[in-house]
JSON list of C-alpha atoms in Angstrom, two decimals:
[
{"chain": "A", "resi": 143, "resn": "UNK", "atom": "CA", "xyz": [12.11, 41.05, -11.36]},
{"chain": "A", "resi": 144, "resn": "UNK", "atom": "CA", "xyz": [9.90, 42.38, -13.75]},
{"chain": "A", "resi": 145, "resn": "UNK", "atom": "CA", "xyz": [8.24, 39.13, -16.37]},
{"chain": "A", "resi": 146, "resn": "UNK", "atom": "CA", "xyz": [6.39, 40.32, -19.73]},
{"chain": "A", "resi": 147, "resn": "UNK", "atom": "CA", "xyz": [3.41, 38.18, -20.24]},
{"chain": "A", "resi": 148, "resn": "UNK", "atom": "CA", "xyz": [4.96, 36.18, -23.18]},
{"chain": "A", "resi": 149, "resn": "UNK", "atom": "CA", "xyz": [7.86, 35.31, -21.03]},
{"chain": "A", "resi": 150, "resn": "UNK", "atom": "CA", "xyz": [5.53, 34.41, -17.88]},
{"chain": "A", "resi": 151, "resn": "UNK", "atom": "CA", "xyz": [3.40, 32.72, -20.09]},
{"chain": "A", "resi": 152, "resn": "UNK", "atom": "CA", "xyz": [6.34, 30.06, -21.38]},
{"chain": "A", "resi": 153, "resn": "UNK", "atom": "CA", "xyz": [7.34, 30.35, -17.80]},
{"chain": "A", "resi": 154, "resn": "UNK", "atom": "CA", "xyz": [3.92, 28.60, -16.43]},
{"chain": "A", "resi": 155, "resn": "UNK", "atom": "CA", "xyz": [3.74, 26.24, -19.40]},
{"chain": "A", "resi": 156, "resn": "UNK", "atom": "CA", "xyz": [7.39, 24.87, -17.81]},
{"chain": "A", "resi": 157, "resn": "UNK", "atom": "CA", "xyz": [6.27, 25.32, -14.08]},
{"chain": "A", "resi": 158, "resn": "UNK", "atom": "CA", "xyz": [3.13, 22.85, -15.33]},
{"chain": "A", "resi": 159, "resn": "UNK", "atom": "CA", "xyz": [5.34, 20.75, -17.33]},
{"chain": "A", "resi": 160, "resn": "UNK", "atom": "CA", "xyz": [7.84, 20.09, -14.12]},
{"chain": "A", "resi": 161, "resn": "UNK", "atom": "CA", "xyz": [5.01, 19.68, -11.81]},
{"chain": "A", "resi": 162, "resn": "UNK", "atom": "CA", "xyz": [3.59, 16.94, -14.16]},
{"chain": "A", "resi": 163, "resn": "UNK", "atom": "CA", "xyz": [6.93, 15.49, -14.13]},
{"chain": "A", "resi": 164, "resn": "UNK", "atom": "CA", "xyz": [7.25, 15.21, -9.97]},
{"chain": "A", "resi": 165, "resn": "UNK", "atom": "CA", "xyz": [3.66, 13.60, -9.66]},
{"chain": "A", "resi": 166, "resn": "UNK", "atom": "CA", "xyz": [4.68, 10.65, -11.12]},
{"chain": "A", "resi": 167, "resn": "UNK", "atom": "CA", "xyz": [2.78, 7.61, -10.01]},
{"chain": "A", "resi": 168, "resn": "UNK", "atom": "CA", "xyz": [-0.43, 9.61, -9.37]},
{"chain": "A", "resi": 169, "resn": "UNK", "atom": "CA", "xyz": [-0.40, 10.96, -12.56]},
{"chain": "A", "resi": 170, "resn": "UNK", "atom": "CA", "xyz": [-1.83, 7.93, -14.51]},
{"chain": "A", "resi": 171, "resn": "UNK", "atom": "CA", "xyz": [-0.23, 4.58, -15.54]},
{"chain": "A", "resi": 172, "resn": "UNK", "atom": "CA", "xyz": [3.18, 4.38, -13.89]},
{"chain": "A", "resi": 173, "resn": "UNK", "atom": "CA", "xyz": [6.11, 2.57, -16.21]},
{"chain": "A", "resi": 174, "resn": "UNK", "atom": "CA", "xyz": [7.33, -0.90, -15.25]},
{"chain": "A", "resi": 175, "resn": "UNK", "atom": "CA", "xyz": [10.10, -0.97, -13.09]},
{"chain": "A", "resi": 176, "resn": "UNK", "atom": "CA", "xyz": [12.89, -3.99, -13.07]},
{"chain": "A", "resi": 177, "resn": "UNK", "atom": "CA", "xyz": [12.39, -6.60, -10.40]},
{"chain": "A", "resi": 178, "resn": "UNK", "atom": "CA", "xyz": [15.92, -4.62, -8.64]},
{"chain": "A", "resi": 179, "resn": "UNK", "atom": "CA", "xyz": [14.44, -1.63, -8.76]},
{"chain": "A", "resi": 180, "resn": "UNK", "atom": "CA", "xyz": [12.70, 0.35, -5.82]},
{"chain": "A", "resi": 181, "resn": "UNK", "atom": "CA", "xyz": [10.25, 3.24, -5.91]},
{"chain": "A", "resi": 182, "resn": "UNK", "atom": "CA", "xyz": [13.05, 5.89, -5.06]},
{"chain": "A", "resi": 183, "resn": "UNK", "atom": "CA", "xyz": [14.73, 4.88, -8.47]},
{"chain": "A", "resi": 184, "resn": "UNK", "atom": "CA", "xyz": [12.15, 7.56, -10.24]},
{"chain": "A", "resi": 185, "resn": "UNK", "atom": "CA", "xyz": [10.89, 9.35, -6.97]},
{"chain": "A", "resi": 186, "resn": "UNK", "atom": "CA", "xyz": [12.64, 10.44, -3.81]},
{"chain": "A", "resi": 187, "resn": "UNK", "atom": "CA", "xyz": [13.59, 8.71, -1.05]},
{"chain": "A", "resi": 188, "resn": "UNK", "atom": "CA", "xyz": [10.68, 9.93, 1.36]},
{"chain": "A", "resi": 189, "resn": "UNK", "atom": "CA", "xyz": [7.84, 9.04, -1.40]},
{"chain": "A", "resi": 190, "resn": "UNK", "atom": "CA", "xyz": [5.73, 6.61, 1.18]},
{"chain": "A", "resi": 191, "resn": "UNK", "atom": "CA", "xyz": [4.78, 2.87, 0.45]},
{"chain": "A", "resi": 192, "resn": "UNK", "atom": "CA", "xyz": [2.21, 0.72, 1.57]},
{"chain": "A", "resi": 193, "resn": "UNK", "atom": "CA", "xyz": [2.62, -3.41, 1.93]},
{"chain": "A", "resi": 194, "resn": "UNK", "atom": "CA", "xyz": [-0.72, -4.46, 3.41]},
{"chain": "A", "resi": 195, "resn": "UNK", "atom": "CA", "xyz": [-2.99, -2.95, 1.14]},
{"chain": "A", "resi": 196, "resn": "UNK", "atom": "CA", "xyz": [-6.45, -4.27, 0.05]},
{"chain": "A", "resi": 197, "resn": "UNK", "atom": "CA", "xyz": [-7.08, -3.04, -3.09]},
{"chain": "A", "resi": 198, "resn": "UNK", "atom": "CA", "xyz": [-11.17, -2.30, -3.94]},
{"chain": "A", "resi": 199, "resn": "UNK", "atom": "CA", "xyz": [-10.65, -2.25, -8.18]},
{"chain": "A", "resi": 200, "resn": "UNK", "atom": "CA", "xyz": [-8.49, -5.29, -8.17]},
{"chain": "A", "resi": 201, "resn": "UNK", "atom": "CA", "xyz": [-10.28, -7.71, -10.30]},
{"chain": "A", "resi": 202, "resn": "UNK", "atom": "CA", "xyz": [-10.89, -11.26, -9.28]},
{"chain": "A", "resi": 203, "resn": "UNK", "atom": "CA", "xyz": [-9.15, -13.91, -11.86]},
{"chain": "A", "resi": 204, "resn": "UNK", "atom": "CA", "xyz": [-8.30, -17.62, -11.59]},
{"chain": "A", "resi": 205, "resn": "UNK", "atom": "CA", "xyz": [-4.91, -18.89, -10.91]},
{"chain": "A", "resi": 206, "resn": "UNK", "atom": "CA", "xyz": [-4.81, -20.00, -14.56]},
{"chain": "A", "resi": 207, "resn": "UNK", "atom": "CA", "xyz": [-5.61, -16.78, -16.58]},
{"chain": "A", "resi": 208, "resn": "UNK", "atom": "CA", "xyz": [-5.58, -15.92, -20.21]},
{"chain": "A", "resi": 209, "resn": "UNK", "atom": "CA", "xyz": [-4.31, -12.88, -21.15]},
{"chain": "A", "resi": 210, "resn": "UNK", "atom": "CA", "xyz": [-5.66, -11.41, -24.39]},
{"chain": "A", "resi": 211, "resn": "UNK", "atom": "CA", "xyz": [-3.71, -8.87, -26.03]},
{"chain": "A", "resi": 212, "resn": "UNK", "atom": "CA", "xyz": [-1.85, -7.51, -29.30]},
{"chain": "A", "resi": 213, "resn": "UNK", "atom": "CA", "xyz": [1.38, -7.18, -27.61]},
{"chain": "A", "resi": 214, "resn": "UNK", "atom": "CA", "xyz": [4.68, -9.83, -27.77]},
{"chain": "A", "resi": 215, "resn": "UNK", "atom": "CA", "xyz": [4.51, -10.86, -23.86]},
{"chain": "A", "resi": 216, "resn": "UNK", "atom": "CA", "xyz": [2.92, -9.45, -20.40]},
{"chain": "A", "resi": 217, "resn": "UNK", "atom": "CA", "xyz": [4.35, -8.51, -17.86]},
{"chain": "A", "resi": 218, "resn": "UNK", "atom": "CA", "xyz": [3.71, -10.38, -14.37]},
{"chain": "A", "resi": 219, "resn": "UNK", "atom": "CA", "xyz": [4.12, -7.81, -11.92]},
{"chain": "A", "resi": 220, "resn": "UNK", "atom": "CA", "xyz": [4.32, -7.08, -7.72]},
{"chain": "A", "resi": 221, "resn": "UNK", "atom": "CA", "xyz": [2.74, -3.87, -7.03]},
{"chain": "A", "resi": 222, "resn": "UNK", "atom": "CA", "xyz": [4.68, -1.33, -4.80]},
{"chain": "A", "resi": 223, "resn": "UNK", "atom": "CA", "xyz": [1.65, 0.54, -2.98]},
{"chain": "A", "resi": 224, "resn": "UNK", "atom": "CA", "xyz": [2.26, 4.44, -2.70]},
{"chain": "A", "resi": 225, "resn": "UNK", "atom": "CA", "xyz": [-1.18, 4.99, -1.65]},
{"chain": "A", "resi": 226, "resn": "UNK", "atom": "CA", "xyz": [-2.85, 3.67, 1.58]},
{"chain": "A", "resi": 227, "resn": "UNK", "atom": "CA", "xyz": [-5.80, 2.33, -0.34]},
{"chain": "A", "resi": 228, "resn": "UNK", "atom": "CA", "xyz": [-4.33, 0.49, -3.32]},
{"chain": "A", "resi": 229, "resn": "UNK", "atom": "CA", "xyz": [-5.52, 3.44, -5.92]},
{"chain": "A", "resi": 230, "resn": "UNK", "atom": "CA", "xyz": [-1.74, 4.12, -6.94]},
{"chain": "A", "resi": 231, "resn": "UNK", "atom": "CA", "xyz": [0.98, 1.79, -7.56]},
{"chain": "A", "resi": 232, "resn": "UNK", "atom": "CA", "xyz": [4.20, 1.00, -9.24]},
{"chain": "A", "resi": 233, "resn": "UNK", "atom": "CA", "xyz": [4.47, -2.29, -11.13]},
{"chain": "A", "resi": 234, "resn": "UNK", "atom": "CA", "xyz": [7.54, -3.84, -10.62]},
{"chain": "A", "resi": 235, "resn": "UNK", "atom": "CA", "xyz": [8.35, -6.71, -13.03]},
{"chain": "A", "resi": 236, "resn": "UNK", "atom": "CA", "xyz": [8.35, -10.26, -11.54]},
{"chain": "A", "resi": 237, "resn": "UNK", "atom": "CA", "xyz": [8.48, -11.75, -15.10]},
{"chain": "A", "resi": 238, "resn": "UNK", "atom": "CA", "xyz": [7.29, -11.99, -18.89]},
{"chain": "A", "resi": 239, "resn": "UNK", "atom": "CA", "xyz": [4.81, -14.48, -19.74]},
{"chain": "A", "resi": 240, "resn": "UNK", "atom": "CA", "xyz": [5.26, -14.32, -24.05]},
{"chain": "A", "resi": 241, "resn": "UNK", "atom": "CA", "xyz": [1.97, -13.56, -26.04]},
{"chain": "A", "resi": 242, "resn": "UNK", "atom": "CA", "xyz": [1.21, -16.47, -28.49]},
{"chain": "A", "resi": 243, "resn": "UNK", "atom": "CA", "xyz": [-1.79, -16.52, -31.46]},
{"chain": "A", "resi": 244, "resn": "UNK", "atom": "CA", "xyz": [-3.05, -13.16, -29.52]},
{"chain": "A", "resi": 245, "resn": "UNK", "atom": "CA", "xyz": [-3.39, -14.61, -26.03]},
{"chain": "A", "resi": 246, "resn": "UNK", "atom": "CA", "xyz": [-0.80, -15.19, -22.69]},
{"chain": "A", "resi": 247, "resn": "UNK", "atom": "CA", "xyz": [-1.46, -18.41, -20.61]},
{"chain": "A", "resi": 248, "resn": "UNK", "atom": "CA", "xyz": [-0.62, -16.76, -17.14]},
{"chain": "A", "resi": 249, "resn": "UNK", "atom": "CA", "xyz": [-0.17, -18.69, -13.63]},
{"chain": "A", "resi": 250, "resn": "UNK", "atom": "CA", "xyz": [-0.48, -16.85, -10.61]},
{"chain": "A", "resi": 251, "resn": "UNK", "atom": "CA", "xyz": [-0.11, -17.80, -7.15]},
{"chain": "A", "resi": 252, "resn": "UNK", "atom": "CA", "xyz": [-2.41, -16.27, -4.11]},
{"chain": "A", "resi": 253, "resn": "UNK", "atom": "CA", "xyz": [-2.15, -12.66, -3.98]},
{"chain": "A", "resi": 254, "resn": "UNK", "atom": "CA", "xyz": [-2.36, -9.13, -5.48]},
{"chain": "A", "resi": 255, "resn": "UNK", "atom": "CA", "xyz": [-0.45, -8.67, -8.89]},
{"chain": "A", "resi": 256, "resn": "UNK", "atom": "CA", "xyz": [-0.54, -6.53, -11.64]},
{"chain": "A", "resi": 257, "resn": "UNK", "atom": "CA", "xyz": [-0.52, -7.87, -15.19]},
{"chain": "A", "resi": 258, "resn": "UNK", "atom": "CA", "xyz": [0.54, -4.91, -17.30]},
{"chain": "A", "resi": 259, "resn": "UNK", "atom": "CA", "xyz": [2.17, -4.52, -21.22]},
{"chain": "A", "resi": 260, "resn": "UNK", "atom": "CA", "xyz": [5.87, -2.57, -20.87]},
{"chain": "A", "resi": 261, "resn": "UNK", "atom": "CA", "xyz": [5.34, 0.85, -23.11]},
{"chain": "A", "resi": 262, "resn": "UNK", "atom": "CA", "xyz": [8.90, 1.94, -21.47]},
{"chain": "A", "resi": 263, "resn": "UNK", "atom": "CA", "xyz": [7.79, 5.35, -19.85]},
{"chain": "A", "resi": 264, "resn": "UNK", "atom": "CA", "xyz": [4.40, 4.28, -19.73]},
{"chain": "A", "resi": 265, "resn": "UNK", "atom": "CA", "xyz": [2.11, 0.82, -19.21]},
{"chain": "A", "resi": 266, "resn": "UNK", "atom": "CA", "xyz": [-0.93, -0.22, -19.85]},
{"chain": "A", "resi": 267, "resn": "UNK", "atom": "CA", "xyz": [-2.00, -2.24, -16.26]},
{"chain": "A", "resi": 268, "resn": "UNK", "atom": "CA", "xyz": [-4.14, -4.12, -14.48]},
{"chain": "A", "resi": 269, "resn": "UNK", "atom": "CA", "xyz": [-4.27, -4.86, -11.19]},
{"chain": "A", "resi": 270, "resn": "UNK", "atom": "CA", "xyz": [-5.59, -8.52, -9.99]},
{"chain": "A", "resi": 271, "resn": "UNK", "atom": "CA", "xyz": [-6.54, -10.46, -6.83]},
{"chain": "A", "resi": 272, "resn": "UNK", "atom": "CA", "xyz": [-5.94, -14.71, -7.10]},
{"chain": "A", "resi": 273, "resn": "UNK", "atom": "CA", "xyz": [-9.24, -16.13, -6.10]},
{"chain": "A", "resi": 274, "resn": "UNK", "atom": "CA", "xyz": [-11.07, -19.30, -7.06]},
{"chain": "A", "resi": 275, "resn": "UNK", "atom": "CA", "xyz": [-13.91, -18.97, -9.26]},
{"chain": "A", "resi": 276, "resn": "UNK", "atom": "CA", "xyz": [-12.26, -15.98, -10.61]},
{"chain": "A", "resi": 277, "resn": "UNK", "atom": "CA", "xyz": [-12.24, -14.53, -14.70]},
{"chain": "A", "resi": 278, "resn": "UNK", "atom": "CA", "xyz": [-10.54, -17.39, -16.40]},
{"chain": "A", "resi": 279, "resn": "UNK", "atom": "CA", "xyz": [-9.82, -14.43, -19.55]},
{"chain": "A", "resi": 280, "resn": "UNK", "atom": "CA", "xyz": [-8.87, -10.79, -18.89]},
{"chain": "A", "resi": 281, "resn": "UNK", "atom": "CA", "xyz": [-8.35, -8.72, -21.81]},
{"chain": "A", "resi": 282, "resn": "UNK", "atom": "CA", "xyz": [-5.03, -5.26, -22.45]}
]
């Protein structure tokens, strides 16, 4: 099959396009997922998880933490590991903590979570770790 270069040009921009498409979580800030949902509900079946993962950019926050942000609520969120060492993740919703006078009051038991603001194919994230003495004020 012969391919003029206009055609195989449009034909790379869609290859790139696709490919961008079946990255998904490594690709940049994964969308929020509903607490029934499971990884394979955007990805395949075979797309690997991790539960015992130690994250190293999870930031340290109190149980008790204020959320500052412009949006209506924030999302409390488990994270769904699909790398080995915490760098990729899917947040999946746990629940909504509503945004009042700019700031979300926040209580979080011991663990990992992921505080993140719902942009529907998108999210704006952050992954924390539950430890005393942690940031009493986190900023989206």
């Amino acid at each position: 099959m012969i391919v003029s270069k206009g055609r195989f040009g449009i034909l790379c921009a869609a290859l790139l396009a696709l490919s961008a498409l079946l990255v998904g979580c490594a690709a940049g800030p994964h969308q929020v997922i509903d607490a029934t949902e499971e990884c394979s509900s955007c990805h395949s079946d075979d797309k690997p998880t991790y539960e015992e993962v130690v994250p190293e950019g999870a930031e340290q926050v109190a149980p008790t933490v204020a959320v500052g942000t412009s949006a209506d609520t924030v999302s409390v969120c488990e994270p769904i590991f699909t790398e080995e060492d915490g760098s990729y993740f899917v947040p999946r919703v746990v629940r909504t903590v509503p945004v009042s006078d700019g700031s979300a009051t926040v209580e979080l038991e011991a663990g990992t979570w992921v505080l993140s603001l719902d942009q529907g194919d998108t999210a704006t994230s952050k992954l924390v770790t539950v430890a005393e003495g942690g940031a009493e004020h986190i900023d989206l």
